[in-house]
Coordinates of C-alpha atoms in Angstrom, one line a residue:
Chain A
M1 CA -118.2 113.4 6.3
N2 CA -122.0 114.0 6.6
V3 CA -122.4 111.3 9.1
L4 CA -119.4 112.6 11.0
R5 CA -121.1 116.0 11.2
S6 CA -124.4 114.4 12.3
E7 CA -122.7 112.4 15.1
W8 CA -120.9 115.5 16.3
T9 CA -124.2 117.4 16.4
K10 CA -125.7 114.5 18.4
L11 CA -122.9 114.5 20.9
R12 CA -122.5 118.2 21.4
S13 CA -126.2 118.9 21.7
V14 CA -126.8 117.1 25.0
R15 CA -125.6 118.6 28.2
S16 CA -124.5 115.3 29.7
T17 CA -121.6 115.1 27.2
W18 CA -120.1 118.4 28.6
L19 CA -121.0 117.6 32.2
T20 CA -119.3 114.2 32.0
A21 CA -116.2 115.6 30.3
L22 CA -115.9 118.4 32.8
S23 CA -116.4 116.0 35.7
A24 CA -113.7 113.8 34.4
V25 CA -111.2 116.7 34.2
V26 CA -112.1 118.1 37.6
S27 CA -112.4 114.8 39.4
G28 CA -109.1 113.6 37.9
A29 CA -107.3 116.7 39.3
A30 CA -109.1 116.7 42.6
L31 CA -108.4 113.1 43.3
G32 CA -104.8 113.6 42.2
I33 CA -104.4 116.2 44.9
L34 CA -106.3 114.1 47.4
G35 CA -103.9 111.2 46.6
V36 CA -100.8 113.2 47.5
S37 CA -102.3 115.1 50.5
E38 CA -100.9 112.6 52.9
V39 CA -97.2 113.1 51.7
L40 CA -97.5 116.8 51.4
G41 CA -96.8 117.4 55.0
G42 CA -93.9 115.0 55.2
T43 CA -90.2 115.0 54.2
P44 CA -88.7 113.5 51.0
S45 CA -87.6 110.5 53.1
D46 CA -91.2 109.6 53.9
L47 CA -92.0 109.2 50.2
P48 CA -92.7 105.7 48.9
T49 CA -90.0 104.1 46.8
P50 CA -89.6 104.1 43.9
W51 CA -91.0 107.7 43.8
D52 CA -92.8 108.4 40.5
P53 CA -94.3 111.9 40.8
T54 CA -95.8 111.7 37.2
A55 CA -97.7 108.5 37.7
T56 CA -98.7 109.6 41.2
S57 CA -100.2 112.8 39.9
L58 CA -102.5 110.7 37.6
K59 CA -104.0 108.6 40.4
G60 CA -107.2 110.4 39.9
F61 CA -107.6 108.4 36.7
L62 CA -109.2 105.7 38.9
F63 CA -112.4 107.7 38.9
A64 CA -111.9 109.8 35.8
Q65 CA -111.6 106.7 33.6
L66 CA -115.1 105.7 34.6
L67 CA -116.4 109.1 33.6
V68 CA -114.8 109.0 30.2
G69 CA -115.9 105.5 29.7
M70 CA -119.5 106.6 30.4
L71 CA -118.9 109.6 28.0
G72 CA -118.3 107.0 25.3
A73 CA -121.2 104.8 26.3
L74 CA -123.6 107.8 26.4
S75 CA -122.8 108.5 22.7
I76 CA -125.0 105.5 21.9
T77 CA -127.0 104.2 24.9
P78 CA -129.6 107.0 25.0
E79 CA -130.4 106.1 21.4
Y80 CA -131.2 102.6 22.6
D81 CA -132.9 103.7 25.8
T82 CA -135.2 106.0 23.7
A83 CA -135.4 103.7 20.6
M84 CA -134.0 106.6 18.5
I85 CA -131.5 104.1 17.1
G86 CA -134.3 103.0 14.7
T87 CA -134.5 106.5 13.2
S88 CA -130.7 106.7 13.1
L89 CA -130.3 103.5 11.2
S90 CA -133.2 104.5 8.9
A91 CA -131.3 107.6 8.0
V92 CA -127.9 105.9 7.8
P93 CA -128.6 102.2 7.0
S94 CA -124.9 101.3 6.8
R95 CA -123.8 100.1 10.2
A96 CA -120.2 100.6 9.3
R97 CA -120.7 104.3 8.4
L98 CA -122.7 105.0 11.5
L99 CA -120.3 103.3 13.9
R100 CA -117.2 104.7 12.2
A101 CA -118.5 108.2 12.5
K102 CA -119.5 107.7 16.1
A103 CA -116.1 106.2 16.9
L104 CA -114.2 109.0 15.3
V105 CA -116.3 111.7 17.1
V106 CA -116.0 109.8 20.5
T107 CA -112.3 109.4 20.0
A108 CA -111.8 113.1 19.3
V109 CA -113.8 114.1 22.4
G110 CA -112.0 111.4 24.4
L111 CA -108.7 112.7 23.3
A112 CA -109.5 116.3 24.3
T113 CA -111.0 115.2 27.6
G114 CA -108.1 112.8 28.2
A115 CA -105.5 115.5 27.4
A116 CA -107.2 118.1 29.7
T117 CA -107.5 115.6 32.5
T118 CA -103.9 114.5 32.2
L119 CA -102.4 117.9 31.9
L120 CA -104.5 119.5 34.7
S121 CA -103.9 116.6 37.1
F122 CA -100.2 116.6 36.4
T123 CA -99.9 120.4 36.7
V124 CA -101.8 120.8 40.0
V125 CA -100.1 117.9 41.7
Q126 CA -96.5 118.9 40.6
V127 CA -97.2 122.5 41.8
A128 CA -98.4 121.1 45.1
L129 CA -95.4 118.8 45.5
R130 CA -93.0 121.6 44.6
G131 CA -94.7 123.9 47.0
A132 CA -94.2 121.3 49.8
G133 CA -90.5 121.0 48.9
L134 CA -90.9 117.5 47.6
P135 CA -89.3 116.1 44.4
A136 CA -91.7 116.9 41.5
A137 CA -91.6 116.2 37.8
G138 CA -91.3 118.7 35.1
P139 CA -92.6 118.2 31.5
G140 CA -89.0 118.4 30.3
D141 CA -87.7 115.6 32.5
P142 CA -86.8 112.3 30.8
G143 CA -89.9 110.1 30.1
V144 CA -92.4 112.6 31.5
A145 CA -93.7 113.9 28.1
G146 CA -94.1 110.3 27.0
A147 CA -96.1 109.4 30.1
L148 CA -98.4 112.4 29.6
V149 CA -99.1 111.3 26.1
G150 CA -99.6 107.8 27.4
G151 CA -102.0 109.0 30.0
T152 CA -104.0 110.9 27.4
L153 CA -104.1 107.9 25.1
Y154 CA -105.1 105.6 28.0
L155 CA -108.2 107.8 28.7
T156 CA -108.9 108.1 25.0
L157 CA -108.9 104.3 24.6
V158 CA -111.2 103.9 27.6
T159 CA -113.6 106.4 26.1
L160 CA -113.7 104.5 22.8
A161 CA -114.1 101.2 24.7
G162 CA -117.1 102.8 26.6
M163 CA -118.7 103.5 23.2
A164 CA -118.3 99.8 22.2
V165 CA -119.6 98.6 25.5
G166 CA -122.6 100.9 24.9
V167 CA -123.3 99.3 21.5
L168 CA -122.9 95.8 23.0
T169 CA -125.1 96.4 26.1
R170 CA -127.6 98.8 24.4
S171 CA -128.3 100.2 27.9
T172 CA -126.9 103.1 30.0
T173 CA -127.2 101.2 33.3
T174 CA -125.7 98.0 32.0
S175 CA -122.8 99.9 30.4
L176 CA -122.1 101.5 33.8
A177 CA -122.1 98.1 35.5
V178 CA -119.7 96.7 32.8
L179 CA -117.4 99.6 33.1
V180 CA -117.3 99.5 36.9
G181 CA -116.4 95.8 36.6
A182 CA -113.8 96.1 33.9
L183 CA -112.2 99.4 35.1
L184 CA -112.4 99.0 38.9
L185 CA -113.4 95.6 40.2
V186 CA -111.3 93.3 38.0
P187 CA -108.1 95.3 38.4
A188 CA -108.6 95.3 42.1
L189 CA -109.7 91.7 42.6
G190 CA -108.2 89.9 39.7
P191 CA -104.6 89.9 41.0
G192 CA -105.8 88.2 44.2
L193 CA -106.8 85.1 42.2
P194 CA -104.6 82.0 42.9
G195 CA -101.5 81.2 40.9
A196 CA -101.0 82.1 37.2
L197 CA -104.4 83.5 36.9
G198 CA -103.7 86.1 39.5
D199 CA -100.4 86.9 37.8
W200 CA -102.1 87.3 34.5
F201 CA -104.7 89.7 35.9
A202 CA -101.9 91.7 37.6
G203 CA -99.9 92.1 34.5
Y204 CA -102.1 91.6 31.4
W205 CA -105.6 92.6 32.2
P206 CA -105.8 95.3 29.5
V207 CA -106.9 98.1 31.8
T208 CA -104.1 97.3 34.3
A209 CA -101.6 96.8 31.4
G210 CA -102.7 100.2 29.8
Q211 CA -102.0 102.0 33.1
A212 CA -98.3 101.3 32.6
A213 CA -98.5 103.8 29.7
Y214 CA -98.2 106.7 32.2
T215 CA -95.5 105.5 34.4
V216 CA -92.0 107.0 34.2
V217 CA -90.3 104.9 36.8
P218 CA -90.7 101.2 35.9
V219 CA -92.9 99.2 38.4
D220 CA -91.7 95.7 39.3
G221 CA -93.6 93.0 37.3
A222 CA -95.5 95.5 35.2
L223 CA -95.3 95.8 31.4
T224 CA -93.3 98.6 29.8
P225 CA -95.3 101.7 28.9
S226 CA -95.4 100.9 25.2
T227 CA -96.2 97.2 25.7
G228 CA -98.9 98.0 28.2
L229 CA -100.5 100.5 25.8
A230 CA -100.3 98.0 23.0
V231 CA -102.2 95.4 25.1
L232 CA -104.9 98.0 25.8
V233 CA -105.1 99.0 22.1
L234 CA -105.6 95.4 21.0
A235 CA -108.2 94.8 23.7
V236 CA -110.2 98.0 22.7
D237 CA -109.9 97.0 19.0
A238 CA -111.4 93.7 19.9
V239 CA -114.3 95.2 21.8
V240 CA -115.0 97.7 18.9
V241 CA -114.9 94.9 16.4
A242 CA -117.3 92.9 18.5
A243 CA -119.6 96.0 18.8
Y244 CA -119.6 96.3 15.0
A245 CA -120.3 92.7 14.5
A246 CA -123.2 92.9 17.0
L247 CA -124.6 96.0 15.3
R248 CA -124.5 94.2 11.9
V249 CA -125.9 90.9 12.9
R250 CA -128.5 91.9 15.5
D251 CA -132.0 93.1 14.9
V252 CA -132.1 96.6 16.3
Chain B
M1 CA -144.5 121.2 0.7
P2 CA -141.5 123.3 0.0
I3 CA -138.9 121.5 -2.0
T4 CA -135.3 122.7 -1.5
D5 CA -133.9 120.7 -4.4
P6 CA -135.8 121.4 -7.6
A7 CA -134.3 118.2 -9.2
P8 CA -136.8 115.4 -9.6
R9 CA -136.8 113.0 -6.8
P10 CA -135.1 109.8 -7.8
T11 CA -137.8 107.7 -6.1
A12 CA -140.9 109.5 -7.3
G13 CA -143.2 106.7 -8.6
V14 CA -141.6 104.0 -6.5
G15 CA -143.7 101.9 -4.2
I16 CA -143.2 99.4 -1.4
R17 CA -143.4 95.7 -2.1
A18 CA -143.5 92.8 0.3
R19 CA -143.1 89.3 -1.1
G20 CA -143.5 86.3 1.2
L21 CA -142.3 88.4 4.1
T22 CA -141.8 86.2 7.2
K23 CA -140.3 86.9 10.6
R24 CA -140.1 84.2 13.3
Y25 CA -138.9 84.8 16.8
G26 CA -138.2 81.3 18.2
S27 CA -141.5 79.5 17.9
T28 CA -143.5 82.7 17.5
T29 CA -144.3 83.8 14.0
A30 CA -144.7 87.6 14.0
V31 CA -145.1 88.1 10.2
D32 CA -146.3 85.1 8.2
D33 CA -145.8 85.0 4.4
L34 CA -147.0 88.5 3.9
T35 CA -147.3 89.8 0.3
F36 CA -148.6 93.3 -0.5
T37 CA -147.8 96.5 -2.3
A38 CA -148.1 100.2 -1.5
R39 CA -148.5 102.3 -4.6
P40 CA -147.2 105.8 -5.2
G41 CA -149.6 108.7 -5.2
V42 CA -152.0 107.1 -2.7
I43 CA -152.2 106.6 1.0
T44 CA -152.0 102.9 1.9
G45 CA -153.4 102.1 5.3
F46 CA -151.6 99.2 7.1
L47 CA -154.3 97.9 9.3
G48 CA -154.3 95.2 12.0
P49 CA -155.0 94.7 15.7
N50 CA -152.2 95.4 18.2
G51 CA -149.6 92.6 17.9
A52 CA -150.6 91.7 14.3
G53 CA -147.1 92.3 13.0
K54 CA -147.4 95.8 11.5
S55 CA -144.4 97.2 13.3
T56 CA -142.3 94.2 12.7
A57 CA -143.0 94.4 8.9
I58 CA -142.2 98.1 8.9
R59 CA -138.9 97.4 10.8
M60 CA -138.0 94.8 8.2
L61 CA -138.7 97.4 5.5
L62 CA -136.3 99.8 7.2
G63 CA -133.6 97.2 7.6
L64 CA -134.0 97.2 11.4
A65 CA -135.0 93.6 11.6
R66 CA -133.9 90.8 9.2
P67 CA -136.7 88.8 7.6
T68 CA -136.6 85.1 8.3
S69 CA -137.6 84.7 4.7
G70 CA -139.1 86.8 1.9
T71 CA -138.3 90.4 1.1
I72 CA -139.7 93.8 1.5
T73 CA -138.3 96.5 -0.8
I74 CA -138.6 100.1 -1.9
G75 CA -139.1 99.7 -5.6
D76 CA -137.0 96.6 -6.0
R77 CA -134.3 97.6 -3.7
R78 CA -133.8 96.7 -0.1
M79 CA -133.0 99.4 2.4
A80 CA -129.3 98.5 2.6
E81 CA -129.0 98.9 -1.2
L82 CA -130.3 102.5 -1.3
E83 CA -127.8 105.0 -2.5
D84 CA -129.4 108.0 -0.9
P85 CA -131.7 106.6 1.9
A86 CA -132.8 109.9 3.4
R87 CA -134.0 111.2 0.0
T88 CA -135.7 107.9 -0.8
I89 CA -137.5 106.9 2.3
G90 CA -138.6 108.7 5.5
A91 CA -139.9 106.9 8.6
L92 CA -141.8 107.8 11.7
L93 CA -141.5 104.9 14.1
D94 CA -142.1 106.0 17.7
A95 CA -142.5 109.7 18.1
R96 CA -141.2 109.4 21.7
A97 CA -137.9 108.0 20.4
V98 CA -135.9 111.2 20.8
H99 CA -133.3 112.3 23.3
P100 CA -135.3 114.3 25.8
H101 CA -132.5 116.8 26.5
R102 CA -131.8 117.7 22.9
T103 CA -133.6 120.6 21.3
A104 CA -135.9 120.1 18.4
Y105 CA -133.6 122.1 16.3
A106 CA -130.5 120.0 17.2
H107 CA -132.5 116.8 16.7
L108 CA -133.5 117.8 13.2
L109 CA -130.0 119.2 12.4
A110 CA -128.3 115.9 13.3
F111 CA -130.6 114.0 10.8
A112 CA -130.3 116.7 8.2
Q113 CA -126.5 116.6 8.3
A114 CA -126.6 112.8 8.0
A115 CA -128.5 113.3 4.7
G116 CA -126.1 116.0 3.6
L117 CA -128.6 118.8 4.2
G118 CA -128.1 122.1 6.0
R119 CA -129.7 124.4 8.5
R120 CA -132.0 125.9 5.8
R121 CA -133.7 122.6 5.4
V122 CA -134.1 122.3 9.2
E123 CA -135.8 125.7 9.3
E124 CA -138.1 124.8 6.4
V125 CA -139.2 121.6 8.1
L126 CA -139.7 123.2 11.5
E127 CA -142.0 125.6 9.7
L128 CA -143.7 122.9 7.7
V129 CA -144.6 120.9 10.9
G130 CA -145.5 124.0 12.9
L131 CA -142.7 123.7 15.4
D132 CA -140.7 126.9 14.4
H133 CA -141.8 128.5 17.7
A134 CA -140.5 125.6 19.7
A135 CA -137.2 125.0 17.9
T136 CA -135.0 125.8 20.8
R137 CA -137.0 123.9 23.4
R138 CA -135.9 120.6 24.8
V139 CA -137.8 117.8 23.3
G140 CA -138.5 116.3 26.8
E141 CA -140.9 119.2 27.4
F142 CA -143.0 118.4 24.3
S143 CA -146.5 117.1 24.3
L144 CA -147.3 114.0 22.4
G145 CA -148.7 116.0 19.5
M146 CA -145.5 118.0 19.3
H147 CA -143.5 114.8 19.3
Q148 CA -145.5 113.5 16.4
R149 CA -144.9 116.7 14.5
L150 CA -141.1 116.4 15.2
G151 CA -141.2 112.8 14.1
I152 CA -142.9 113.6 10.8
G153 CA -140.5 116.5 10.3
T154 CA -137.6 114.1 10.8
A155 CA -139.1 111.8 8.2
L156 CA -139.6 114.6 5.7
L157 CA -136.1 116.1 6.0
G158 CA -134.7 114.4 2.9
D159 CA -138.0 115.2 1.0
P160 CA -138.3 111.4 0.3
G161 CA -140.6 109.8 -2.2
V162 CA -141.7 107.1 0.2
L163 CA -143.0 107.7 3.7
V164 CA -143.6 105.1 6.3
L165 CA -145.5 106.1 9.4
D166 CA -146.1 103.7 12.3
E167 CA -149.3 104.7 14.1
P168 CA -148.9 108.4 13.3
L169 CA -152.4 109.3 14.7
N170 CA -151.9 107.6 18.0
G171 CA -152.6 109.9 20.9
L172 CA -153.2 113.0 18.8
D173 CA -156.0 115.4 19.6
P174 CA -158.7 116.0 17.0
E175 CA -156.8 119.0 15.6
G176 CA -153.6 117.0 15.4
I177 CA -155.4 114.2 13.6
R178 CA -156.8 116.6 11.0
W179 CA -153.4 118.2 10.5
M180 CA -151.7 114.8 10.0
R181 CA -154.5 113.7 7.6
T182 CA -154.2 116.8 5.5
L183 CA -150.5 116.5 5.4
M184 CA -150.6 112.8 4.4
R185 CA -153.1 113.6 1.7
D186 CA -151.0 116.5 0.3
L187 CA -147.9 114.3 0.3
A188 CA -149.6 111.5 -1.5
G189 CA -151.0 114.1 -3.9
E190 CA -147.4 115.0 -4.8
G191 CA -146.9 111.4 -6.0
R192 CA -145.3 110.0 -2.9
T193 CA -145.9 106.5 -1.5
I194 CA -147.5 106.7 1.9
L195 CA -147.7 103.6 4.1
F196 CA -149.3 104.3 7.5
S197 CA -150.3 101.8 10.1
S198 CA -153.0 101.9 12.6
H199 CA -154.9 99.5 14.7
L200 CA -158.1 101.5 14.4
M201 CA -160.4 101.1 11.4
S202 CA -162.1 104.4 12.1
E203 CA -158.8 106.1 11.4
M204 CA -158.5 104.4 8.0
E205 CA -162.0 105.2 6.9
L206 CA -161.2 108.9 6.6
T207 CA -157.6 108.7 5.5
A208 CA -156.6 105.7 3.5
D209 CA -157.1 105.1 -0.3
D210 CA -155.8 101.5 -0.2
L211 CA -155.9 99.0 2.6
V212 CA -153.6 96.2 3.6
V213 CA -155.3 94.4 6.5
I214 CA -153.3 91.9 8.5
G215 CA -154.0 89.7 11.5
Q216 CA -151.6 87.4 13.4
G217 CA -149.0 88.3 10.8
R218 CA -151.0 87.1 7.9
L219 CA -152.6 89.1 5.1
I220 CA -156.3 89.2 5.4
A221 CA -157.1 91.6 2.6
Q222 CA -155.5 94.0 0.2
A223 CA -157.9 96.3 -1.7
S224 CA -158.9 99.8 -2.2
L225 CA -160.9 101.2 0.7
R226 CA -164.0 101.4 -1.6
D227 CA -163.7 97.8 -2.8
F228 CA -163.0 96.6 0.8
V229 CA -166.2 98.3 2.0
R230 CA -168.2 96.9 -1.0
D231 CA -167.0 93.4 -0.6
N232 CA -167.1 93.1 3.1
T233 CA -169.9 95.1 4.5
S234 CA -173.2 93.3 4.3
R235 CA -176.1 95.4 3.0
D236 CA -179.3 94.8 4.8
V237 CA -182.6 96.6 4.7
L238 CA -185.0 97.0 7.6
V239 CA -188.6 97.3 6.4
R240 CA -191.7 97.9 8.5
A241 CA -195.2 97.5 7.4
A242 CA -198.7 96.7 8.8
S243 CA -198.8 93.3 7.0
T244 CA -195.4 91.8 7.2
V245 CA -196.6 88.3 6.2
E246 CA -197.8 89.5 2.9
L247 CA -194.7 91.7 2.4
A248 CA -192.4 88.8 3.3
R249 CA -194.1 86.6 0.8
A250 CA -193.8 89.3 -1.9
L251 CA -190.1 89.9 -1.2
E252 CA -189.3 86.2 -1.3
R253 CA -191.2 85.9 -4.6
A254 CA -188.9 88.6 -5.9
G255 CA -185.9 86.6 -4.9
L256 CA -184.9 88.5 -1.8
T257 CA -184.0 86.9 1.5
V258 CA -185.9 87.7 4.5
A259 CA -183.7 87.0 7.5
A260 CA -185.8 87.9 10.5
R261 CA -189.1 89.1 11.6
T262 CA -189.4 91.3 14.7
G263 CA -192.4 92.6 16.4
A264 CA -193.0 96.3 16.8
D265 CA -190.9 97.3 19.8
A266 CA -189.6 100.3 21.5
E267 CA -186.0 99.2 21.0
T268 CA -186.1 99.9 17.3
G269 CA -187.6 103.2 17.8
A270 CA -190.6 102.4 15.8
P271 CA -193.5 104.8 16.0
A272 CA -196.5 103.6 18.0
G273 CA -198.9 101.7 15.9
A274 CA -196.3 100.8 13.2
G275 CA -196.3 97.2 12.0
A276 CA -193.7 94.6 12.7
A277 CA -190.3 94.7 10.9
L278 CA -188.5 92.5 8.5
L279 CA -184.8 92.3 7.9
V280 CA -183.9 91.7 4.2
T281 CA -180.3 90.7 3.8
G282 CA -178.1 91.6 0.8
A283 CA -180.5 94.0 -0.8
D284 CA -180.8 97.7 -1.7
P285 CA -183.6 99.7 -0.1
S286 CA -184.8 100.6 -3.6
A287 CA -185.3 96.9 -4.5
V288 CA -187.4 96.4 -1.4
G289 CA -189.3 99.6 -2.0
H290 CA -190.1 98.6 -5.6
V291 CA -191.4 95.2 -4.5
A292 CA -193.7 96.9 -1.9
A293 CA -194.9 99.4 -4.4
A294 CA -195.7 96.7 -7.0
E295 CA -197.7 94.8 -4.4
G296 CA -199.4 98.0 -3.2
I297 CA -198.2 97.6 0.4
A298 CA -197.7 100.8 2.4
L299 CA -194.4 100.9 4.2
D300 CA -194.0 102.4 7.7
E301 CA -190.2 102.4 7.5
L302 CA -187.5 101.5 5.0
T303 CA -183.9 101.7 6.4
A304 CA -180.6 100.6 5.0
V305 CA -178.7 98.8 7.7
R306 CA -174.9 98.8 7.2
E307 CA -172.3 97.1 9.2
S308 CA -169.8 99.7 10.2
L309 CA -166.3 99.3 8.9
E310 CA -165.2 98.9 12.5
D311 CA -167.5 95.8 12.8
V312 CA -166.1 94.4 9.5
F313 CA -162.6 94.9 10.7
L314 CA -163.3 93.2 14.0
R315 CA -165.1 90.3 12.3
L316 CA -162.2 89.8 9.8
T317 CA -159.5 90.1 12.4
H318 CA -161.3 88.3 15.1
D319 CA -160.1 84.8 14.1
A320 CA -156.6 86.1 13.5
T321 CA -156.1 87.9 16.8
D322 CA -154.3 86.9 19.8
Y323 CA -156.4 88.9 22.2
G324 CA -160.0 87.8 21.5
S325 CA -162.3 90.5 22.7
H326 CA -159.6 93.0 23.0
A327 CA -159.0 92.9 19.2
A328 CA -159.5 96.6 18.7

């Protein structure tokens, strides 16, 4: 409990935490609107098929996920960048206690940011679609509430993964590079690889798999929402365990 | 030193003990079979040239680096075995190692909370280190002196019985150095164990009670400052008289060693018309004076020549340093 309070103080007392969280929420919604701007002027027959207004409204995750990932990374990398980690581990020598507290605080902030990003993106895009006379989704429609929870959990998991990447890389800039690679480049380029490898990246690359969590209308060849989320959970677990192992074994 | 918790410190009377401490990085040996102790109630100076392995040893004490072999313990417990680390040991590693955008208050609060302490202790410590007026300022705006004060405040949060300070006087102005010295002296006076490192002998002369001197990771000497001075500084006497030949003979008869004869010269600042000078090694001025008096020789000058501690340190660590003439 003490270490939890300490980690919360560390996270809340730097402006970058709030700026990053706010940027995630705003950019998620703004990019969501930008994503549908093209169809807003058209008729329902111009819409792509199948039409999934829920998943479409969360297209802004493409950028927001990078910000929440950095939010997680920034919970630890400045400690390495400034060498404050030495003081932190002198005050709390147990790596398990320190990392558990950090992970809990980061998860809580990730959950709040993820929920805000998901709900705001969903709301503004559905309002815009409805205003344009296009088919929109309501929170009471079948599968929509589940997709919104899925979207929130997706961003929360990315935040936690960002923390683990921060521990592993011990550097803000390297964390950014790793997150851009894992969240943007691999999902974009991986499916283009030849044969089974490409298929694997298209379906099972954990980030891509996790994005199934916020679909309402099934996409051909993609995992179901719950399977996709499970793949992401397993992958994030693995990265967190690797981070803990590194923290334990490594000289600071 | 205000103490929030009137209960006795669990670690009062506990020292630091290194036994065969060794750390290798690949083929480089940073710390080599180091054995020493730091006692409670005194200030132990951990002295060595830059790169001698002081920081590596301290990092092993704090559990931040794993010894290749050997141990370094607080009492007989390793850092990871401490039940209440913040109340047992406080450390100042690198005063600049703080998040520049955090306020001093938030920085201290985070570490206070980790130790189960509250805002009151933060306010006490801010006052103790003289940062109460700067509590809400971002640490990035701090001067080096203020960073050092914040660092020592962080180390003191849990009111620990053992304090480890890595180069705490580095970059401080004279006022800051005096403040830090007085604080260390007060803390040691309360029965705490203070281990502080420096690469400057001159800092040790005025601050340390005990010395642990290392070079290239190896122990060169562990002794009280007084014994270290006595055992390692040569005691020579410069004596000047009109008839140095007669005096030299008399001194040698008395069993003293005359090392050198110099002419009267401007360099030594000898008064005009004074005689030549003799350098008598390993002797007290009084012994030389007594010999001269017994022989009825009038002396023009009788001066004790002491090697400075800085010189001693340089001589001792010279062989053990990586950097040759840049030793200090």
